[in-house]
Coordinates of C-alpha atoms and ligand atoms in Angstrom, one line a residue:
M1 CA 14.1 -19.3 -16.4
R2 CA 15.3 -18.1 -13.0
R3 CA 12.3 -17.4 -10.7
I4 CA 12.3 -14.0 -9.0
L5 CA 10.6 -14.1 -5.5
I6 CA 8.7 -11.0 -4.4
V7 CA 8.6 -9.9 -0.8
D8 CA 6.0 -7.3 0.0
T9 CA 7.0 -5.1 2.8
T10 CA 4.1 -2.6 2.6
L11 CA 2.9 -3.7 6.0
R12 CA 6.2 -3.1 7.7
D13 CA 8.5 -0.7 5.8
G14 CA 5.6 0.8 3.8
A15 CA 3.8 1.6 7.1
Q16 CA 6.7 3.8 8.1
S17 CA 5.3 6.4 5.9
P18 CA 3.4 9.0 7.9
Q19 CA 0.6 8.7 5.3
V20 CA 0.2 4.9 5.8
T21 CA -1.8 4.0 8.9
F22 CA -3.2 0.5 9.1
S23 CA -5.5 -0.8 11.8
V24 CA -4.9 -4.5 12.8
E25 CA -8.0 -5.4 10.9
G26 CA -6.8 -3.5 7.8
K27 CA -3.4 -5.3 7.9
V28 CA -5.2 -8.6 7.8
R29 CA -7.3 -7.6 4.9
F30 CA -4.3 -6.3 3.1
A31 CA -2.3 -9.5 3.7
Q32 CA -5.2 -11.5 2.3
Q33 CA -5.1 -9.3 -0.8
L34 CA -1.3 -9.8 -1.1
E35 CA -2.0 -13.5 -1.2
R36 CA -4.3 -13.0 -4.1
L37 CA -1.6 -11.0 -5.8
K38 CA 0.6 -14.1 -5.2
V39 CA 3.5 -12.4 -3.6
D40 CA 6.0 -15.0 -2.3
V41 CA 6.5 -13.5 1.1
I42 CA 4.5 -11.1 3.3
D43 CA 6.7 -9.0 5.6
A44 CA 4.2 -8.7 8.3
G45 CA 6.0 -6.5 10.8
Y46 CA 8.2 -6.2 13.8
P47 CA 6.6 -8.1 16.7
A48 CA 8.9 -6.8 19.4
L49 CA 7.9 -3.2 18.6
S50 CA 4.5 -3.2 20.4
A51 CA 1.6 -5.3 21.5
E52 CA -0.5 -4.1 18.5
E53 CA 2.3 -5.0 16.1
R54 CA 2.6 -8.4 17.6
A55 CA -1.2 -9.0 17.4
A56 CA -1.1 -7.9 13.8
V57 CA 1.7 -10.4 12.9
E58 CA -0.2 -13.2 14.7
R59 CA -3.4 -12.4 13.0
I60 CA -1.7 -12.3 9.5
A61 CA 0.0 -15.6 10.3
Q62 CA -3.4 -17.2 11.0
S63 CA -5.2 -15.6 8.1
V64 CA -3.1 -16.5 5.0
S65 CA -3.2 -20.0 3.6
S66 CA 0.0 -20.6 1.7
T67 CA 2.2 -17.5 1.6
T68 CA 5.3 -17.4 3.7
V69 CA 5.0 -14.9 6.5
M70 CA 8.1 -13.0 7.7
A71 CA 8.7 -11.1 11.0
L72 CA 11.5 -8.8 11.9
A73 CA 13.9 -9.1 14.8
H74 CA 16.7 -6.7 15.4
G75 CA 19.8 -7.6 17.2
D76 CA 18.9 -9.8 20.2
E77 CA 17.7 -13.3 21.1
V78 CA 14.6 -12.2 22.9
E79 CA 13.3 -10.4 19.9
I80 CA 13.9 -13.6 17.8
E81 CA 11.8 -15.6 20.3
V82 CA 9.0 -13.0 20.2
A83 CA 9.1 -13.1 16.4
A84 CA 9.0 -16.9 16.2
K85 CA 6.1 -16.9 18.6
A86 CA 4.1 -14.4 16.6
L87 CA 4.7 -16.5 13.5
A88 CA 3.6 -19.8 15.2
Q89 CA 0.6 -20.4 13.0
A90 CA 2.0 -19.2 9.7
P91 CA 2.0 -21.7 6.8
K92 CA 5.7 -21.0 6.4
K93 CA 7.7 -19.0 9.0
R94 CA 10.6 -16.7 8.1
I95 CA 12.5 -14.7 10.6
H96 CA 14.2 -11.6 9.4
L97 CA 17.3 -10.3 11.1
Y98 CA 18.6 -6.8 10.5
I99 CA 22.1 -5.6 11.4
P100 CA 23.8 -2.4 10.1
V101 CA 27.1 -3.0 8.4
S102 CA 28.4 0.3 7.0
D103 CA 30.8 2.2 9.2
I104 CA 28.5 5.2 9.5
H105 CA 25.5 3.1 10.5
R106 CA 27.5 1.0 12.9
R107 CA 28.6 4.1 14.6
Y108 CA 25.3 6.0 14.8
L109 CA 22.5 3.5 14.8
L110 CA 21.2 1.4 17.6
R111 CA 23.0 -1.9 18.1
G112 CA 26.0 -0.9 16.1
G113 CA 29.5 -2.1 17.2
E114 CA 33.0 -2.8 16.0
R115 CA 33.3 -4.9 12.8
D116 CA 34.3 -8.1 14.4
E117 CA 31.6 -7.7 17.0
V118 CA 29.0 -7.2 14.3
L119 CA 30.2 -10.3 12.5
K120 CA 30.1 -12.5 15.7
T121 CA 26.6 -11.2 16.7
S122 CA 25.3 -11.8 13.2
I123 CA 26.4 -15.4 13.1
A124 CA 25.1 -16.1 16.6
L125 CA 21.7 -14.6 15.9
V126 CA 21.3 -16.5 12.6
E127 CA 22.1 -19.7 14.5
K128 CA 19.5 -18.9 17.1
A129 CA 16.8 -18.0 14.4
V130 CA 17.6 -21.1 12.4
S131 CA 16.4 -23.3 15.3
L132 CA 13.0 -21.4 15.4
A133 CA 11.9 -20.9 11.9
D134 CA 11.6 -22.6 8.5
E135 CA 13.7 -19.9 6.8
V136 CA 16.0 -17.1 8.0
E137 CA 16.6 -13.9 6.1
F138 CA 19.5 -11.8 7.1
T139 CA 19.8 -8.1 6.1
P140 CA 23.1 -6.3 6.3
G141 CA 21.9 -2.8 6.6
D142 CA 23.2 0.1 4.5
A143 CA 25.1 -2.4 2.3
A144 CA 25.5 0.2 -0.5
R145 CA 27.9 2.2 1.7
A146 CA 29.5 -0.7 3.5
D147 CA 33.1 -1.7 3.0
E148 CA 32.8 -4.4 0.3
G149 CA 35.3 -6.7 1.9
F150 CA 33.5 -6.6 5.2
L151 CA 30.1 -6.9 3.6
K152 CA 31.2 -10.1 1.9
E153 CA 32.7 -11.4 5.1
V154 CA 29.4 -11.0 7.0
C155 CA 27.4 -12.5 4.1
C156 CA 29.6 -15.6 3.9
G157 CA 29.5 -15.9 7.7
V158 CA 25.7 -15.9 7.9
E159 CA 25.4 -18.2 4.9
E160 CA 27.6 -20.7 6.7
A161 CA 25.5 -20.3 9.8
G162 CA 22.4 -21.3 7.9
A163 CA 20.7 -18.1 6.6
T164 CA 18.5 -19.0 3.7
V165 CA 18.2 -15.5 2.3
I166 CA 20.7 -12.6 2.3
N167 CA 18.9 -9.4 1.7
L168 CA 21.2 -6.5 0.7
S169 CA 19.7 -3.3 1.8
D170 CA 20.3 0.1 0.3
T171 CA 18.8 1.5 3.5
V172 CA 19.3 5.2 2.6
G173 CA 18.6 5.0 -1.1
V174 CA 22.0 6.2 -2.3
A175 CA 22.8 3.6 -4.9
I176 CA 22.7 4.0 -8.7
P177 CA 22.1 1.0 -10.9
S178 CA 25.7 0.4 -11.9
K179 CA 27.0 0.6 -8.3
W180 CA 24.2 -1.6 -7.0
Y181 CA 25.0 -4.1 -9.7
R182 CA 28.6 -4.3 -8.5
V183 CA 27.6 -4.7 -4.8
V184 CA 25.1 -7.4 -5.5
K185 CA 27.3 -9.3 -8.0
G186 CA 30.2 -9.1 -5.5
V187 CA 28.1 -10.9 -2.9
V188 CA 26.6 -13.4 -5.3
D189 CA 30.1 -14.4 -6.4
A190 CA 31.4 -14.6 -2.9
L191 CA 28.7 -16.9 -1.5
K192 CA 28.6 -20.7 -1.9
G193 CA 25.2 -20.6 -3.4
N194 CA 23.2 -22.0 -0.5
A195 CA 21.5 -18.7 0.3
V196 CA 19.2 -16.7 -2.1
V197 CA 20.5 -13.2 -2.6
S198 CA 17.8 -10.4 -2.3
S199 CA 17.6 -6.7 -2.8
H200 CA 15.9 -4.0 -0.7
C201 CA 16.0 -0.6 -2.3
H202 CA 14.8 2.9 -1.3
D203 CA 13.8 5.6 -3.6
D204 CA 15.7 8.7 -2.4
L205 CA 17.1 9.2 -5.9
G206 CA 14.0 7.9 -7.6
L207 CA 16.0 4.8 -8.6
A208 CA 14.7 2.1 -6.4
S209 CA 13.0 0.1 -9.1
A210 CA 15.9 0.6 -11.5
N211 CA 18.4 -0.6 -8.8
S212 CA 16.2 -3.6 -8.1
L213 CA 16.3 -4.6 -11.7
S214 CA 20.1 -4.2 -11.7
A215 CA 20.2 -6.5 -8.7
I216 CA 18.3 -9.1 -10.6
E217 CA 20.7 -8.8 -13.5
A218 CA 23.6 -9.2 -11.0
G219 CA 22.1 -12.5 -9.8
A220 CA 19.6 -11.6 -7.0
S221 CA 16.5 -13.8 -7.0
Q222 CA 14.4 -12.0 -4.5
I223 CA 13.2 -8.4 -4.4
H224 CA 11.7 -6.4 -1.6
G225 CA 9.2 -3.7 -2.4
T226 CA 5.9 -2.0 -1.5
I227 CA 2.7 -1.3 -3.3
G228 CA 2.9 2.2 -4.9
G229 CA 6.4 2.4 -3.5
V230 CA 5.2 3.8 -0.2
G231 CA 7.6 3.9 2.7
T232 CA 9.7 6.2 4.8
R233 CA 11.2 9.3 3.2
A234 CA 10.9 9.0 -0.6
G235 CA 9.6 5.4 -0.2
N236 CA 10.7 1.9 -1.4
A237 CA 10.9 0.1 -4.7
A238 CA 7.4 -0.2 -6.2
I239 CA 6.5 -3.8 -6.7
E240 CA 4.1 -3.1 -9.5
E241 CA 6.9 -1.3 -11.5
I242 CA 9.3 -4.2 -11.1
A243 CA 6.6 -6.8 -11.9
V244 CA 5.5 -5.0 -15.1
A245 CA 9.1 -4.4 -16.1
L246 CA 9.7 -8.2 -15.7
K247 CA 6.6 -9.0 -17.7
I248 CA 8.1 -7.0 -20.6
W249 CA 11.8 -7.8 -20.2
G250 CA 11.8 -11.1 -18.2
E251 CA 12.4 -13.3 -21.2
E252 CA 15.4 -11.2 -22.3
L253 CA 16.8 -11.3 -18.8
G254 CA 16.1 -15.0 -18.4
V255 CA 13.9 -14.5 -15.3
E256 CA 10.2 -14.8 -14.4
C257 CA 8.0 -13.4 -11.7
L258 CA 4.8 -15.2 -11.0
L259 CA 2.8 -12.3 -9.5
N260 CA -0.9 -12.2 -10.5
L261 CA -0.8 -9.0 -12.4
K262 CA -4.6 -8.7 -12.5
E263 CA -4.5 -7.9 -8.8
I264 CA -2.0 -5.1 -9.0
Y265 CA -4.5 -2.2 -9.4
P266 CA -7.0 -3.6 -6.9
T267 CA -4.2 -4.0 -4.4
S268 CA -3.2 -0.4 -4.8
R269 CA -6.8 0.8 -4.4
L270 CA -7.1 -1.3 -1.3
L271 CA -4.0 0.4 0.1
T272 CA -5.7 3.8 -0.4
M273 CA -8.9 2.5 1.1
L274 CA -7.4 1.0 4.2
T275 CA -4.8 3.6 5.0
G276 CA -6.0 6.8 3.4
C277 CA -2.7 7.1 1.5
M278 CA -3.2 8.6 -1.9
L279 CA -0.6 7.6 -4.5
P280 CA 0.7 10.4 -6.7
S281 CA -1.5 10.7 -9.8
H282 CA 1.5 10.4 -12.2
K283 CA 2.9 7.3 -10.4
A284 CA 3.8 4.6 -13.0
V285 CA 1.4 1.7 -13.4
V286 CA -1.0 2.5 -10.6
G287 CA -1.3 6.4 -10.7
D288 CA -4.6 7.9 -11.8
L289 CA -3.1 9.5 -14.9
A290 CA -0.7 6.7 -15.8
F291 CA -2.8 5.7 -18.8
V292 CA -4.4 9.0 -19.6
H293 CA -3.4 10.4 -23.0
T294 CA -3.6 14.0 -23.9
I295 CA -1.9 14.1 -27.3
E296 CA -4.7 13.8 -29.8
E297 CA -2.7 11.5 -32.1
H298 CA -2.0 9.2 -29.2
R299 CA -5.6 9.1 -28.2
M300 CA -6.5 8.0 -31.6
A301 CA -3.8 5.4 -31.6
V302 CA -5.0 3.9 -28.3
V303 CA -8.3 3.1 -29.8
K304 CA -6.8 1.4 -32.8
D305 CA -4.1 -0.6 -31.0
H306 CA -3.0 0.4 -27.5
R307 CA 0.4 -1.1 -28.0
A308 CA 1.4 1.8 -30.2
V309 CA 1.5 4.2 -27.3
Q310 CA 1.0 2.1 -24.1
I311 CA 3.6 -0.4 -22.9
V312 CA 1.0 -2.5 -21.1
D313 CA -2.8 -3.0 -21.4
P314 CA -4.2 -1.3 -18.3
Q315 CA -6.8 -4.0 -18.0
S316 CA -4.1 -6.7 -17.7
I317 CA -3.1 -5.1 -14.4
G318 CA -6.7 -5.0 -13.2
R319 CA -7.5 -1.3 -14.0
P320 CA -11.1 -0.8 -14.9
S321 CA -11.5 0.4 -18.5
S322 CA -13.2 3.7 -19.1
R323 CA -14.1 2.9 -22.6
T324 CA -17.7 1.9 -21.9
P325 CA -19.3 4.4 -19.5
I326 CA -22.8 3.7 -18.3
T327 CA -25.4 6.4 -18.1
R328 CA -27.9 7.5 -15.6
Y329 CA -30.5 5.4 -17.5
A330 CA -28.8 2.2 -16.7
G331 CA -31.1 -0.2 -14.8
R332 CA -30.1 -2.3 -11.8
M333 CA -29.4 -5.3 -14.0
M334 CA -27.0 -3.3 -16.2
F335 CA -25.3 -1.9 -13.1
E336 CA -25.0 -5.3 -11.5
Q337 CA -23.4 -6.7 -14.7
K338 CA -20.9 -3.9 -14.7
V339 CA -20.0 -4.5 -11.0
H340 CA -19.5 -8.2 -11.9
E341 CA -17.4 -7.3 -14.9
L342 CA -15.1 -5.3 -12.7
G343 CA -14.5 -8.3 -10.6
Y344 CA -16.5 -7.4 -7.5
T345 CA -18.8 -9.8 -5.6
L346 CA -21.4 -8.0 -3.5
S347 CA -24.1 -9.2 -1.2
E348 CA -27.7 -8.3 -2.1
G349 CA -27.7 -5.5 0.5
Q350 CA -24.4 -4.1 -0.7
L351 CA -25.6 -4.2 -4.2
S352 CA -28.8 -2.2 -3.4
K353 CA -26.7 0.4 -1.5
A354 CA -24.2 0.6 -4.4
Y355 CA -27.0 1.0 -6.9
Q356 CA -28.6 3.7 -4.8
L357 CA -25.4 5.6 -4.6
F358 CA -24.8 5.1 -8.3
S359 CA -28.2 6.5 -9.2
S360 CA -27.7 9.6 -7.1
I361 CA -24.3 10.2 -8.6
A362 CA -25.4 9.5 -12.2
W363 CA -27.9 12.3 -12.1
K364 CA -25.1 14.8 -11.4
K365 CA -22.5 13.4 -13.9
S366 CA -22.8 12.9 -17.6
D367 CA -21.0 9.6 -17.9
V368 CA -20.3 7.1 -15.1
T369 CA -17.0 5.4 -16.0
D370 CA -15.8 2.0 -14.7
A371 CA -13.4 3.8 -12.4
D372 CA -16.4 5.7 -10.9
V373 CA -18.4 2.4 -10.5
A374 CA -15.3 0.9 -8.8
A375 CA -15.1 3.8 -6.4
I376 CA -18.8 3.5 -5.6
V377 CA -18.5 -0.2 -4.9
E378 CA -15.4 0.3 -2.8
E379 CA -17.2 2.9 -0.7
V380 CA -20.0 0.4 0.0
I381 CA -17.6 -2.5 0.7
S382 CA -15.6 -0.3 3.1
E383 CA -18.7 0.6 5.2
H384 CA -18.7 -0.8 8.6
G385 CA -22.1 -0.2 10.0
S386 CA -21.7 3.5 10.4
E387 CA -23.6 4.8 13.4
W388 CA -24.2 8.4 12.2
E389 CA -26.0 9.2 9.1
L390 CA -25.8 12.5 7.2
V391 CA -29.3 13.8 6.7
S392 CA -28.5 17.2 5.2
F393 CA -26.0 20.0 5.3
S394 CA -25.6 23.6 4.2
I395 CA -22.7 25.9 3.9
S396 CA -22.9 29.7 3.7
M397 CA -19.9 31.7 2.5
E398 CA -19.3 35.3 1.7
S399 CA -16.0 37.0 1.1
G400 CA -14.8 38.7 4.2
C401 CA -16.8 36.5 6.6
A402 CA -15.9 33.1 8.1
P403 CA -17.8 30.3 6.4
R404 CA -20.6 28.7 8.4
A405 CA -21.8 25.2 8.1
K406 CA -25.0 23.6 9.4
V407 CA -25.2 19.8 9.5
S408 CA -28.1 17.6 10.4
L409 CA -27.2 14.0 11.5
R410 CA -29.3 11.0 12.5
R411 CA -28.4 8.1 14.8
G412 CA -31.1 5.6 15.2
E413 CA -34.2 7.6 16.1
V414 CA -32.4 10.7 17.2
E415 CA -31.7 13.6 14.9
V416 CA -29.2 16.3 15.8
E417 CA -28.5 19.6 14.2
E418 CA -25.5 21.8 14.8
E419 CA -23.8 24.9 13.3
A420 CA -20.2 26.1 13.4
E421 CA -17.8 28.6 11.8
G422 CA -14.5 27.6 10.4
N423 CA -11.5 28.7 8.4
G424 CA -13.0 27.2 5.3
P425 CA -16.2 25.4 4.3
V426 CA -14.8 21.9 5.2
D427 CA -13.3 23.1 8.5
A428 CA -16.7 24.6 9.4
A429 CA -18.5 21.4 8.5
F430 CA -16.1 19.2 10.5
K431 CA -16.6 21.5 13.5
A432 CA -20.4 21.2 13.2
V433 CA -20.1 17.4 13.0
E434 CA -17.8 17.4 16.0
R435 CA -20.4 19.3 18.0
A436 CA -23.3 17.2 16.8
T437 CA -21.6 13.9 17.6
E438 CA -19.8 15.2 20.7
T439 CA -16.7 13.6 19.5
T440 CA -13.2 14.2 20.8
A441 CA -11.5 13.2 17.6
R442 CA -8.6 15.4 16.5
L443 CA -8.2 15.9 12.8
V444 CA -4.7 14.8 11.6
D445 CA -5.0 15.1 7.9
F446 CA -7.6 15.8 5.2
S447 CA -7.2 15.5 1.5
V448 CA -9.4 15.5 -1.5
R449 CA -8.8 14.7 -5.1
A450 CA -10.6 14.2 -8.4
L451 CA -11.0 10.4 -8.7
T452 CA -11.5 10.3 -12.4
Y453 CA -10.6 12.7 -15.2
G454 CA -12.7 15.5 -16.5
K455 CA -14.6 18.5 -15.1
D456 CA -17.4 16.5 -13.5
A457 CA -15.1 13.9 -11.9
L458 CA -16.0 12.2 -8.7
G459 CA -14.3 13.7 -5.7
E460 CA -12.7 11.4 -3.2
A461 CA -12.2 12.7 0.3
I462 CA -9.9 11.0 2.8
V463 CA -9.9 12.0 6.5
R464 CA -7.5 10.9 9.1
V465 CA -8.3 11.5 12.8
K466 CA -6.8 10.7 16.1
L467 CA -9.2 9.1 18.6
G468 CA -7.2 8.6 21.9
N469 CA -4.0 7.1 20.7
R470 CA -5.3 5.5 17.6
E471 CA -5.4 6.9 14.1
R472 CA -8.5 6.2 12.1
V473 CA -9.2 6.8 8.4
G474 CA -12.5 7.5 6.6
R475 CA -13.0 7.7 2.9
A476 CA -16.0 8.7 0.8
V477 CA -16.7 9.6 -2.9
R478 CA -19.3 12.1 -4.1
T479 CA -19.6 14.6 -6.9
D480 CA -19.5 17.3 -4.2
V481 CA -16.2 17.4 -2.3
V482 CA -17.7 19.0 0.8
E483 CA -20.3 16.3 1.1
A484 CA -17.6 13.7 0.5
A485 CA -15.5 15.3 3.2
I486 CA -18.3 15.3 5.7
R487 CA -19.1 11.6 5.0
A488 CA -15.4 10.6 5.2
F489 CA -15.2 12.4 8.6
L490 CA -18.2 10.6 9.9
K491 CA -16.8 7.3 8.9
A492 CA -13.4 8.0 10.5
I493 CA -14.9 9.0 13.9
D494 CA -17.4 6.1 13.8
E495 CA -14.9 3.3 13.3
Ligands
MN501 MN1 13.7 -0.2 4.3

């Protein structure tokens, strides 16, 4: 069986999505989760980009125990040195070089050049990087639109120079599976076999995962992807889609991928928790509705044998089951058992808080599903010693009048009450909170969604604010979306 290596680039390419904002601390936590997911390589970032990016790569390099950490350097030697330095403490260091090779990208993108110049620079940079890292990955950018002869020339040149991985990038997401197969196969056949061939696909045609699988069939042994397929424009190949596809078809393809599938769903939830990015509810594998059946016959079949209508057991990818809801009468012991069953370990204090929140929610909701319990636990885990506490709030609305909100907040011994008008109830509430806390945060984005299915579903609110230059995210779940929104806002400005 040929082993397929997985490179997670959520922290770099994924973070190019305007919906994905990580703090440095958040990046470290996410990298540690990627290690539990057992990805082979963590693409930690581009250290030459900024001091914050550099700090994040350094912290990730220090915080993982065995996973290879990769850092990007574009086309010059100084950036390679910066990347190598940031990776210094990684268990295994990989430098990633990116140079555009298609004519159109050479012409219009930074650090382009004539073909022979690109070839010479690529070789020189690989030689430099080889002396500073354990592994060197070279990406010829926009490979799908490059002249195939020139692409092979560059790939053979950098292989000769010591690149250990050649990562063909469909930077603009234009490829279709048959085309991508030919491009990858062409390079695999041209190389001497010293470098691993890799594929990096974008989803502009909705084909990133399909193209990645084509690349594997063509001989690629490494795939780049992000959790939930997040990334710039339409995003990247979704790691979870490829991993599940390989679980089903790996044997037939003669390949295997050693990802710890049980950690797929928790990783996607952590992404939402840390960045505020909500994945589309119909997204394959990790979407909220990905395992919800509406056809009666199918619902009955799932109970008898899920394989009849489901290609994968949701619990095998770490999704909490909703088969055994717990009710408002559940005692603390039963709640604790459920939390444990879902794979969470909480401190005594966290457990008390979570139980309290569960009890208050359970009285407003007929059944509390596993997904609800998971959301409650995640809310408690993500708390970071919030300064402000919501004591009470009220909203008054009447058609024809601007909604008014009154909030009462407590910080230590001090209680503050403020009122404000707004365009809508949530806007009014945020304005009242801003007055009460005297914050200068600017609201960037606010979203709310039903977390589970059904009319009394829990509402999850995610608020993104800008404090100075930094974006902060707050998240909260409640049966009442206005309350969830206020709490999420308080968390965002408190961070
Ligand atoms: Mn990309």
